Amino acid sequence: MHFQLYPSYITSRNHVSPTSSTTPINLRDSTASPQLPNRPTSTNAFHTMTTSQTTILLLGAGELGTAFLPHLSKLSNIHITLGVRNPPKYTHLTSPIVSISQIDLASPSRELAETFAEHDILISATGFGADPSTVLKLANEVLAAGMLRQDRGQASLWYFPWQWGVDYDVTGDGNGLMPLFGAQRHVRTLLRKQALSSNVKWTVVSTAIFMSFLFEQFWGIVDRSLEAESGNITVRCLRDWDHKVTVTDVNDIGRVLARIIASPSLFTNNILYVAGDTVLYAELASIVERVSGATVEMETWDVPHLERELSNSPDNGIKKYRLVFARDGVWWDKEKTINHELGMPMMDVATYADRLFNKGSRGE
């Protein structure tokens, strides 16, 4: 199952980036810092095609799912089915190669497994709001679908679970704070143990948090609430100013996903790391000050402070997230990512911040 990705560039919402001629390489599964193998010396999988059509089931049409569509649509010999609960809301996304199907993930597992078995690739973009039990239910249904395909003499099902986030092998459940993160780690364990015997291939793509999330007011890291009144912006760090955070723009995640799918023999049964940028919180403060022209006040939210804040509001999900992001497993070096090895230009924090703070001056 190979594809040709065309044209020779991908147009994003923000820039046009030439694709690199760098040969894709295989990043091995790692539960700690991702390690890069030796680069292959030949073969460019992007120029290999087959005449059979590959069917992709994309679950979810939120911020991430809709960012995937334009890049998946550039793959040749494919048909994409968008699985959503309310199809009439998404008819504007249809095209000759994109159809919509009503899929409710709360449906009985046998019914869903039958549906999943009709497709060659399943990509979950259902979002973070899922109940912890839902991600395990879905993974087991995918394994059942793989067995159904095996019984029918069909090729294995390729599964991209909802793992577009941090390194759940490292974070675990955040010391009990994040049951969903713990469930995501259980999904990895399940796939490692049972996917091969269930006729399922899998790829986990760890992207850390979305770029936009870093600048959301509710997240509290870049606080612009007093900007209009005083001209000041507050930038806060989690843990300390030398702590890091990895971020990736959703459009870039879609670009990387398409490149991965175009080279299935290289990227299956692995955890791949993606990063638009990895910055120190001190670097973030400098970037915000430079691009905004405002005075930046720096405030430290160390672990004891975050723990006190959470103890005062133990059910506050954002405060739980902040404490988890003050720990390990939430960043990795850009040089050890799949996008770096593929030579793919990505949106970095400085570029995103410049567009965010100066879009009005450009008439955007």
mmCIF file of C-alpha atoms in Angstrom:
data_model
loop_
_atom_site.group_PDB
_atom_site.id
_atom_site.type_symbol
_atom_site.label_atom_id
_atom_site.label_comp_id
_atom_site.label_asym_id
_atom_site.label_seq_id
_atom_site.Cartn_x
_atom_site.Cartn_y
_atom_site.Cartn_z
ATOM 1 C CA MET A 1 0.000 0.000 0.000
ATOM 2 C CA HIS A 2 1.971 2.968 -1.302
ATOM 3 C CA PHE A 3 0.869 6.372 -2.471
ATOM 4 C CA GLN A 4 2.099 9.278 -4.454
ATOM 5 C CA LEU A 5 1.823 12.620 -2.726
ATOM 6 C CA TYR A 6 1.210 15.464 -5.164
ATOM 7 C CA PRO A 7 1.901 18.187 -6.087
ATOM 8 C CA SER A 8 5.549 18.637 -5.090
ATOM 9 C CA TYR A 9 4.516 21.086 -2.384
ATOM 10 C CA ILE A 10 1.746 21.298 0.191
ATOM 11 C CA THR A 11 -0.105 24.563 0.673
ATOM 12 C CA SER A 12 -0.872 25.336 4.304
ATOM 13 C CA ARG A 13 -3.077 28.089 5.642
ATOM 14 C CA ASN A 14 0.028 30.058 6.508
ATOM 15 C CA HIS A 15 2.712 29.274 3.991
ATOM 16 C CA VAL A 16 3.723 27.118 1.053
ATOM 17 C CA SER A 17 6.448 24.691 2.000
ATOM 18 C CA PRO A 18 8.417 22.678 -0.556
ATOM 19 C CA THR A 19 8.604 19.042 0.378
ATOM 20 C CA SER A 20 12.069 17.721 0.992
ATOM 21 C CA SER A 21 13.702 15.068 -1.125
ATOM 22 C CA THR A 22 15.054 13.523 2.058
ATOM 23 C CA THR A 23 14.304 9.810 2.119
ATOM 24 C CA PRO A 24 11.842 8.885 4.894
ATOM 25 C CA ILE A 25 13.417 6.845 7.662
ATOM 26 C CA ASN A 26 12.113 4.558 10.334
ATOM 27 C CA LEU A 27 11.983 5.897 13.885
ATOM 28 C CA ARG A 28 11.965 3.059 16.343
ATOM 29 C CA ASP A 29 9.422 2.848 19.161
ATOM 30 C CA SER A 30 10.910 4.397 22.289
ATOM 31 C CA THR A 31 9.454 4.865 25.733
ATOM 32 C CA ALA A 32 11.978 7.554 26.575
ATOM 33 C CA SER A 33 13.874 9.946 24.340
ATOM 34 C CA PRO A 34 13.273 8.965 20.696
ATOM 35 C CA GLN A 35 16.369 7.654 18.960
ATOM 36 C CA LEU A 36 17.059 7.936 15.262
ATOM 37 C CA PRO A 37 18.297 4.968 13.225
ATOM 38 C CA ASN A 38 20.725 5.200 10.348
ATOM 39 C CA ARG A 39 19.295 6.819 7.264
ATOM 40 C CA PRO A 40 18.512 4.424 4.390
ATOM 41 C CA THR A 41 20.528 4.930 1.242
ATOM 42 C CA SER A 42 17.827 4.368 -1.367
ATOM 43 C CA THR A 43 14.136 4.176 -2.154
ATOM 44 C CA ASN A 44 11.723 7.072 -2.218
ATOM 45 C CA ALA A 45 8.335 5.705 -1.239
ATOM 46 C CA PHE A 46 6.548 8.867 -2.326
ATOM 47 C CA HIS A 47 6.966 7.988 -5.982
ATOM 48 C CA THR A 48 5.513 4.484 -5.732
ATOM 49 C CA MET A 49 1.884 3.898 -6.653
ATOM 50 C CA THR A 50 -0.579 1.044 -6.836
ATOM 51 C CA THR A 51 -3.790 0.942 -8.831
ATOM 52 C CA SER A 52 -5.996 -0.328 -5.991
ATOM 53 C CA GLN A 53 -7.899 2.246 -3.971
ATOM 54 C CA THR A 54 -7.132 2.513 -0.274
ATOM 55 C CA THR A 55 -10.003 3.407 2.032
ATOM 56 C CA ILE A 56 -9.429 5.666 5.032
ATOM 57 C CA LEU A 57 -11.901 6.094 7.889
ATOM 58 C CA LEU A 58 -11.316 9.391 9.694
ATOM 59 C CA LEU A 59 -13.175 9.577 12.996
ATOM 60 C CA GLY A 60 -13.952 13.140 14.026
ATOM 61 C CA ALA A 61 -14.291 16.478 12.256
ATOM 62 C CA GLY A 62 -13.142 18.922 14.909
ATOM 63 C CA GLU A 63 -10.056 21.110 14.816
ATOM 64 C CA LEU A 64 -7.708 18.204 14.147
ATOM 65 C CA GLY A 65 -9.890 16.126 11.839
ATOM 66 C CA THR A 66 -10.635 19.040 9.531
ATOM 67 C CA ALA A 67 -6.930 19.925 9.494
ATOM 68 C CA PHE A 68 -6.171 16.379 8.313
ATOM 69 C CA LEU A 69 -8.593 16.374 5.380
ATOM 70 C CA PRO A 70 -6.803 18.639 2.861
ATOM 71 C CA HIS A 71 -3.533 16.770 3.283
ATOM 72 C CA LEU A 72 -5.005 13.270 3.195
ATOM 73 C CA SER A 73 -6.912 14.330 0.084
ATOM 74 C CA LYS A 74 -3.610 14.885 -1.743
ATOM 75 C CA LEU A 75 -2.809 11.180 -1.522
ATOM 76 C CA SER A 76 -3.597 9.288 -4.705
ATOM 77 C CA ASN A 77 -5.790 6.183 -5.010
ATOM 78 C CA ILE A 78 -7.678 6.840 -1.780
ATOM 79 C CA HIS A 79 -11.201 7.384 -0.581
ATOM 80 C CA ILE A 80 -11.832 9.041 2.772
ATOM 81 C CA THR A 81 -14.913 8.383 4.872
ATOM 82 C CA LEU A 82 -15.490 10.973 7.570
ATOM 83 C CA GLY A 83 -17.143 9.276 10.545
ATOM 84 C CA VAL A 84 -19.233 11.698 12.624
ATOM 85 C CA ARG A 85 -22.335 11.526 14.814
ATOM 86 C CA ASN A 86 -24.243 14.227 12.919
ATOM 87 C CA PRO A 87 -23.485 14.053 9.166
ATOM 88 C CA PRO A 88 -25.699 17.018 8.086
ATOM 89 C CA LYS A 89 -23.346 19.372 9.951
ATOM 90 C CA TYR A 90 -20.414 18.371 7.762
ATOM 91 C CA THR A 91 -21.781 18.082 4.236
ATOM 92 C CA HIS A 92 -19.584 21.031 3.208
ATOM 93 C CA LEU A 93 -16.556 18.759 3.660
ATOM 94 C CA THR A 94 -17.621 16.237 1.019
ATOM 95 C CA SER A 95 -15.841 15.900 -2.308
ATOM 96 C CA PRO A 96 -15.432 13.229 -4.989
ATOM 97 C CA ILE A 97 -13.017 11.421 -2.647
ATOM 98 C CA VAL A 98 -14.561 12.369 0.719
ATOM 99 C CA SER A 99 -17.864 10.938 1.926
ATOM 100 C CA ILE A 100 -19.577 11.165 5.302
ATOM 101 C CA SER A 101 -20.938 8.336 7.423
ATOM 102 C CA GLN A 102 -22.920 8.433 10.650
ATOM 103 C CA ILE A 103 -20.820 6.747 13.342
ATOM 104 C CA ASP A 104 -21.525 6.855 17.059
ATOM 105 C CA LEU A 105 -18.631 5.472 19.090
ATOM 106 C CA ALA A 106 -21.070 4.603 21.866
ATOM 107 C CA SER A 107 -22.608 1.982 19.571
ATOM 108 C CA PRO A 108 -22.180 -1.739 20.333
ATOM 109 C CA SER A 109 -18.645 -2.941 19.763
ATOM 110 C CA ARG A 110 -19.601 -5.691 17.319
ATOM 111 C CA GLU A 111 -21.387 -3.178 15.110
ATOM 112 C CA LEU A 112 -18.439 -0.792 15.144
ATOM 113 C CA ALA A 113 -15.921 -3.557 14.457
ATOM 114 C CA GLU A 114 -17.890 -4.523 11.342
ATOM 115 C CA THR A 115 -17.811 -0.911 10.168
ATOM 116 C CA PHE A 116 -14.108 -0.492 10.870
ATOM 117 C CA ALA A 117 -13.278 -3.711 9.012
ATOM 118 C CA GLU A 118 -14.537 -2.145 5.786
ATOM 119 C CA HIS A 119 -11.565 0.237 5.732
ATOM 120 C CA ASP A 120 -7.811 -0.128 5.256
ATOM 121 C CA ILE A 121 -6.776 2.738 7.548
ATOM 122 C CA LEU A 122 -8.516 4.108 10.642
ATOM 123 C CA ILE A 123 -7.493 7.498 12.042
ATOM 124 C CA SER A 124 -8.960 8.657 15.330
ATOM 125 C CA ALA A 125 -9.323 12.431 15.697
ATOM 126 C CA THR A 126 -12.115 12.307 18.245
ATOM 127 C CA GLY A 127 -10.592 14.787 20.689
ATOM 128 C CA PHE A 128 -9.562 14.987 24.323
ATOM 129 C CA GLY A 129 -13.087 15.041 25.686
ATOM 130 C CA ALA A 130 -13.411 11.295 25.456
ATOM 131 C CA ASP A 131 -14.164 9.275 28.570
ATOM 132 C CA PRO A 132 -11.098 7.177 29.510
ATOM 133 C CA SER A 133 -12.998 3.959 28.856
ATOM 134 C CA THR A 134 -13.838 5.097 25.321
ATOM 135 C CA VAL A 135 -10.270 5.025 24.019
ATOM 136 C CA LEU A 136 -9.788 1.448 25.240
ATOM 137 C CA LYS A 137 -13.159 0.415 23.829
ATOM 138 C CA LEU A 138 -12.158 1.820 20.454
ATOM 139 C CA ALA A 139 -8.777 0.078 20.505
ATOM 140 C CA ASN A 140 -10.413 -3.277 21.241
ATOM 141 C CA GLU A 141 -12.928 -2.711 18.447
ATOM 142 C CA VAL A 142 -10.064 -2.029 16.052
ATOM 143 C CA LEU A 143 -8.431 -5.315 17.079
ATOM 144 C CA ALA A 144 -11.729 -7.107 16.453
ATOM 145 C CA ALA A 145 -11.963 -5.422 13.048
ATOM 146 C CA GLY A 146 -8.490 -6.644 12.189
ATOM 147 C CA MET A 147 -9.538 -10.206 12.954
ATOM 148 C CA LEU A 148 -12.618 -9.818 10.763
ATOM 149 C CA ARG A 149 -10.406 -8.676 7.900
ATOM 150 C CA GLN A 150 -8.097 -11.623 8.491
ATOM 151 C CA ASP A 151 -11.038 -14.027 8.327
ATOM 152 C CA ARG A 152 -11.947 -12.476 4.977
ATOM 153 C CA GLY A 153 -8.417 -12.799 3.636
ATOM 154 C CA GLN A 154 -7.865 -9.038 3.707
ATOM 155 C CA ALA A 155 -4.736 -7.107 4.590
ATOM 156 C CA SER A 156 -4.148 -5.758 8.069
ATOM 157 C CA LEU A 157 -5.963 -2.678 9.339
ATOM 158 C CA TRP A 158 -3.679 0.313 9.978
ATOM 159 C CA TYR A 159 -4.687 2.195 13.127
ATOM 160 C CA PHE A 160 -3.751 5.715 14.222
ATOM 161 C CA PRO A 161 -5.177 6.032 17.749
ATOM 162 C CA TRP A 162 -5.949 9.338 19.429
ATOM 163 C CA GLN A 163 -2.430 9.845 20.760
ATOM 164 C CA TRP A 164 -1.828 13.285 19.251
ATOM 165 C CA GLY A 165 -0.425 14.575 22.511
ATOM 166 C CA VAL A 166 2.275 13.977 25.087
ATOM 167 C CA ASP A 167 4.376 10.891 25.752
ATOM 168 C CA TYR A 168 1.900 8.823 27.741
ATOM 169 C CA ASP A 169 4.536 6.178 28.472
ATOM 170 C CA VAL A 170 6.303 8.826 30.546
ATOM 171 C CA THR A 171 3.371 10.800 31.963
ATOM 172 C CA GLY A 172 1.234 7.790 32.833
ATOM 173 C CA ASP A 173 -1.916 9.027 34.502
ATOM 174 C CA GLY A 174 -0.152 12.038 35.991
ATOM 175 C CA ASN A 175 0.037 10.510 39.468
ATOM 176 C CA GLY A 176 -3.688 9.903 39.389
ATOM 177 C CA LEU A 177 -4.623 13.344 38.071
ATOM 178 C CA MET A 178 -5.347 12.318 34.474
ATOM 179 C CA PRO A 179 -7.198 9.000 34.069
ATOM 180 C CA LEU A 180 -7.453 9.667 30.332
ATOM 181 C CA PHE A 181 -3.662 9.823 30.060
ATOM 182 C CA GLY A 182 -3.462 6.525 31.919
ATOM 183 C CA ALA A 183 -5.952 4.999 29.496
ATOM 184 C CA GLN A 184 -3.827 6.220 26.585
ATOM 185 C CA ARG A 185 -0.854 4.366 28.040
ATOM 186 C CA HIS A 186 -3.009 1.239 28.343
ATOM 187 C CA VAL A 187 -3.893 1.603 24.651
ATOM 188 C CA ARG A 188 -0.191 1.540 23.790
ATOM 189 C CA THR A 189 0.312 -1.569 25.912
ATOM 190 C CA LEU A 190 -2.670 -3.270 24.286
ATOM 191 C CA LEU A 191 -1.440 -2.549 20.767
ATOM 192 C CA ARG A 192 2.085 -3.702 21.535
ATOM 193 C CA LYS A 193 0.791 -7.001 22.893
ATOM 194 C CA GLN A 194 -2.130 -7.852 20.624
ATOM 195 C CA ALA A 195 -1.999 -5.891 17.359
ATOM 196 C CA LEU A 196 0.213 -8.290 15.432
ATOM 197 C CA SER A 197 -1.877 -11.348 16.260
ATOM 198 C CA SER A 198 -5.046 -9.373 15.490
ATOM 199 C CA ASN A 199 -4.019 -8.372 11.952
ATOM 200 C CA VAL A 200 -3.584 -4.731 12.951
ATOM 201 C CA LYS A 201 -0.738 -2.325 12.248
ATOM 202 C CA TRP A 202 -0.517 0.809 14.356
ATOM 203 C CA THR A 203 1.277 4.117 14.457
ATOM 204 C CA VAL A 204 1.286 6.505 17.400
ATOM 205 C CA VAL A 205 2.085 10.109 16.481
ATOM 206 C CA SER A 206 3.136 12.133 19.521
ATOM 207 C CA THR A 207 2.717 15.837 18.745
ATOM 208 C CA ALA A 208 2.585 17.338 22.269
ATOM 209 C CA ILE A 209 0.057 20.174 22.619
ATOM 210 C CA PHE A 210 -1.414 22.113 19.730
ATOM 211 C CA MET A 211 0.343 25.401 19.023
ATOM 212 C CA SER A 212 -2.842 27.419 19.521
ATOM 213 C CA PHE A 213 -3.360 25.949 22.991
ATOM 214 C CA LEU A 214 -0.141 27.511 24.284
ATOM 215 C CA PHE A 215 -1.570 30.988 23.675
ATOM 216 C CA GLU A 216 -5.119 30.388 24.890
ATOM 217 C CA GLN A 217 -6.145 32.792 27.639
ATOM 218 C CA PHE A 218 -7.633 30.008 29.780
ATOM 219 C CA TRP A 219 -4.319 28.134 29.757
ATOM 220 C CA GLY A 220 -2.769 31.083 31.567
ATOM 221 C CA ILE A 221 0.734 30.890 30.132
ATOM 222 C CA VAL A 222 0.419 33.906 27.833
ATOM 223 C CA ASP A 223 -1.974 36.206 29.682
ATOM 224 C CA ARG A 224 -3.184 39.193 27.667
ATOM 225 C CA SER A 225 -6.048 40.146 29.973
ATOM 226 C CA LEU A 226 -4.434 43.485 30.940
ATOM 227 C CA GLU A 227 -2.841 44.248 27.577
ATOM 228 C CA ALA A 228 -5.427 46.799 26.457
ATOM 229 C CA GLU A 229 -5.421 48.585 29.808
ATOM 230 C CA SER A 230 -1.734 48.644 30.712
ATOM 231 C CA GLY A 231 0.078 47.496 27.593
ATOM 232 C CA ASN A 232 1.586 44.651 29.604
ATOM 233 C CA ILE A 233 1.479 40.921 28.940
ATOM 234 C CA THR A 234 2.166 38.307 31.597
ATOM 235 C CA VAL A 235 4.053 35.171 30.573
ATOM 236 C CA ARG A 236 4.146 32.347 33.094
ATOM 237 C CA CYS A 237 6.294 29.246 33.267
ATOM 238 C CA LEU A 238 5.296 25.826 34.520
ATOM 239 C CA ARG A 239 7.888 24.470 36.995
ATOM 240 C CA ASP A 240 10.712 26.889 36.109
ATOM 241 C CA TRP A 241 12.018 29.010 33.251
ATOM 242 C CA ASP A 242 14.337 26.239 32.051
ATOM 243 C CA HIS A 243 11.461 23.796 31.690
ATOM 244 C CA LYS A 244 10.417 23.150 28.098
ATOM 245 C CA VAL A 245 7.234 22.644 26.144
ATOM 246 C CA THR A 246 6.753 21.077 22.712
ATOM 247 C CA VAL A 247 4.021 22.439 20.450
ATOM 248 C CA THR A 248 2.800 21.612 16.939
ATOM 249 C CA ASP A 249 0.366 23.456 14.687
ATOM 250 C CA VAL A 250 -2.591 21.293 13.646
ATOM 251 C CA ASN A 251 -2.021 22.050 9.978
ATOM 252 C CA ASP A 252 1.515 20.706 10.271
ATOM 253 C CA ILE A 253 0.245 17.569 12.015
ATOM 254 C CA GLY A 254 -1.882 16.941 8.932
ATOM 255 C CA ARG A 255 1.112 17.397 6.649
ATOM 256 C CA VAL A 256 3.209 14.949 8.651
ATOM 257 C CA LEU A 257 0.374 12.417 8.807
ATOM 258 C CA ALA A 258 0.085 12.402 5.018
ATOM 259 C CA ARG A 259 3.813 11.787 4.673
ATOM 260 C CA ILE A 260 3.612 8.898 7.138
ATOM 261 C CA ILE A 261 0.693 7.273 5.329
ATOM 262 C CA ALA A 262 2.562 7.591 2.042
ATOM 263 C CA SER A 263 5.295 5.289 3.400
ATOM 264 C CA PRO A 264 3.527 2.532 5.347
ATOM 265 C CA SER A 265 6.389 0.061 5.311
ATOM 266 C CA LEU A 266 8.581 2.539 7.178
ATOM 267 C CA PHE A 267 6.306 3.837 9.894
ATOM 268 C CA THR A 268 4.072 1.063 11.217
ATOM 269 C CA ASN A 269 4.169 -0.411 14.722
ATOM 270 C CA ASN A 270 6.106 2.586 15.992
ATOM 271 C CA ILE A 271 5.802 5.663 18.139
ATOM 272 C CA LEU A 272 6.799 8.699 16.100
ATOM 273 C CA TYR A 273 7.597 12.091 17.584
ATOM 274 C CA VAL A 274 6.597 15.347 15.904
ATOM 275 C CA ALA A 275 7.434 18.898 16.962
ATOM 276 C CA GLY A 276 6.702 22.223 15.382
ATOM 277 C CA ASP A 277 8.888 23.745 18.061
ATOM 278 C CA THR A 278 10.330 23.015 21.482
ATOM 279 C CA VAL A 279 11.101 26.057 23.615
ATOM 280 C CA LEU A 280 12.182 26.961 27.094
ATOM 281 C CA TYR A 281 9.584 29.021 28.915
ATOM 282 C CA ALA A 282 12.255 31.732 29.129
ATOM 283 C CA GLU A 283 12.479 31.671 25.335
ATOM 284 C CA LEU A 284 8.702 31.939 25.086
ATOM 285 C CA ALA A 285 8.744 35.100 27.212
ATOM 286 C CA SER A 286 11.424 36.639 24.990
ATOM 287 C CA ILE A 287 9.506 35.762 21.836
ATOM 288 C CA VAL A 288 6.277 37.296 23.130
ATOM 289 C CA GLU A 289 8.068 40.488 24.159
ATOM 290 C CA ARG A 290 9.824 40.792 20.807
ATOM 291 C CA VAL A 291 6.850 40.195 18.521
ATOM 292 C CA SER A 292 4.251 42.061 20.584
ATOM 293 C CA GLY A 293 6.316 45.109 21.456
ATOM 294 C CA ALA A 294 4.695 45.006 24.895
ATOM 295 C CA THR A 295 6.304 44.888 28.304
ATOM 296 C CA VAL A 296 6.329 41.274 29.470
ATOM 297 C CA GLU A 297 6.013 40.463 33.129
ATOM 298 C CA MET A 298 7.349 37.013 34.036
ATOM 299 C CA GLU A 299 5.639 34.964 36.721
ATOM 300 C CA THR A 300 6.746 31.544 37.950
ATOM 301 C CA TRP A 301 4.208 28.811 38.590
ATOM 302 C CA ASP A 302 6.434 26.223 40.254
ATOM 303 C CA VAL A 303 5.221 22.775 41.259
ATOM 304 C CA PRO A 304 4.364 23.704 44.885
ATOM 305 C CA HIS A 305 2.292 26.651 43.613
ATOM 306 C CA LEU A 306 0.466 24.446 41.108
ATOM 307 C CA GLU A 307 -0.199 21.838 43.793
ATOM 308 C CA ARG A 308 -1.662 24.487 46.104
ATOM 309 C CA GLU A 309 -3.841 25.842 43.317
ATOM 310 C CA LEU A 310 -5.162 22.366 42.571
ATOM 311 C CA SER A 311 -5.820 21.600 46.234
ATOM 312 C CA ASN A 312 -8.062 24.667 46.321
ATOM 313 C CA SER A 313 -9.974 23.467 43.233
ATOM 314 C CA PRO A 314 -9.461 19.682 43.064
ATOM 315 C CA ASP A 315 -11.955 19.194 40.227
ATOM 316 C CA ASN A 316 -10.488 21.887 37.975
ATOM 317 C CA GLY A 317 -9.302 20.117 34.833
ATOM 318 C CA ILE A 318 -7.087 22.951 33.610
ATOM 319 C CA LYS A 319 -5.222 23.057 36.919
ATOM 320 C CA LYS A 320 -4.645 19.312 36.635
ATOM 321 C CA TYR A 321 -3.244 19.782 33.139
ATOM 322 C CA ARG A 322 -0.904 22.534 34.309
ATOM 323 C CA LEU A 323 0.561 20.325 37.013
ATOM 324 C CA VAL A 324 1.087 17.462 34.570
ATOM 325 C CA PHE A 325 2.786 19.830 32.116
ATOM 326 C CA ALA A 326 5.169 20.929 34.852
ATOM 327 C CA ARG A 327 6.535 17.370 34.864
ATOM 328 C CA ASP A 328 8.235 15.130 32.318
ATOM 329 C CA GLY A 329 7.019 13.599 29.066
ATOM 330 C CA VAL A 330 5.672 16.840 27.587
ATOM 331 C CA TRP A 331 8.609 17.853 25.398
ATOM 332 C CA TRP A 332 11.273 16.362 23.148
ATOM 333 C CA ASP A 333 14.090 17.695 20.992
ATOM 334 C CA LYS A 334 13.129 18.792 17.479
ATOM 335 C CA GLU A 335 16.229 17.063 16.122
ATOM 336 C CA LYS A 336 14.787 13.704 17.215
ATOM 337 C CA THR A 337 11.474 14.037 15.389
ATOM 338 C CA ILE A 338 10.145 12.501 12.227
ATOM 339 C CA ASN A 339 9.487 15.916 10.672
ATOM 340 C CA HIS A 340 13.134 16.884 11.218
ATOM 341 C CA GLU A 341 14.360 13.704 9.562
ATOM 342 C CA LEU A 342 11.990 14.252 6.636
ATOM 343 C CA GLY A 343 13.249 17.816 6.253
ATOM 344 C CA MET A 344 9.766 19.275 6.637
ATOM 345 C CA PRO A 345 9.504 22.993 7.464
ATOM 346 C CA MET A 346 7.134 23.517 10.393
ATOM 347 C CA MET A 347 5.399 26.447 12.054
ATOM 348 C CA ASP A 348 7.564 27.544 14.980
ATOM 349 C CA VAL A 349 6.527 29.503 18.062
ATOM 350 C CA ALA A 350 8.036 32.788 16.869
ATOM 351 C CA THR A 351 6.188 32.679 13.549
ATOM 352 C CA TYR A 352 2.897 31.730 15.163
ATOM 353 C CA ALA A 353 3.229 34.419 17.833
ATOM 354 C CA ASP A 354 4.109 37.077 15.272
ATOM 355 C CA ARG A 355 0.991 36.296 13.270
ATOM 356 C CA LEU A 356 -1.142 36.159 16.388
ATOM 357 C CA PHE A 357 0.003 39.494 17.801
ATOM 358 C CA ASN A 358 0.289 41.376 14.523
ATOM 359 C CA LYS A 359 -2.584 40.038 12.425
ATOM 360 C CA GLY A 360 -4.528 43.269 12.865
ATOM 361 C CA SER A 361 -1.683 45.371 11.506
ATOM 362 C CA ARG A 362 -1.583 43.144 8.424
ATOM 363 C CA GLY A 363 -5.315 43.314 7.876
ATOM 364 C CA GLU A 364 -5.710 39.605 8.566
#
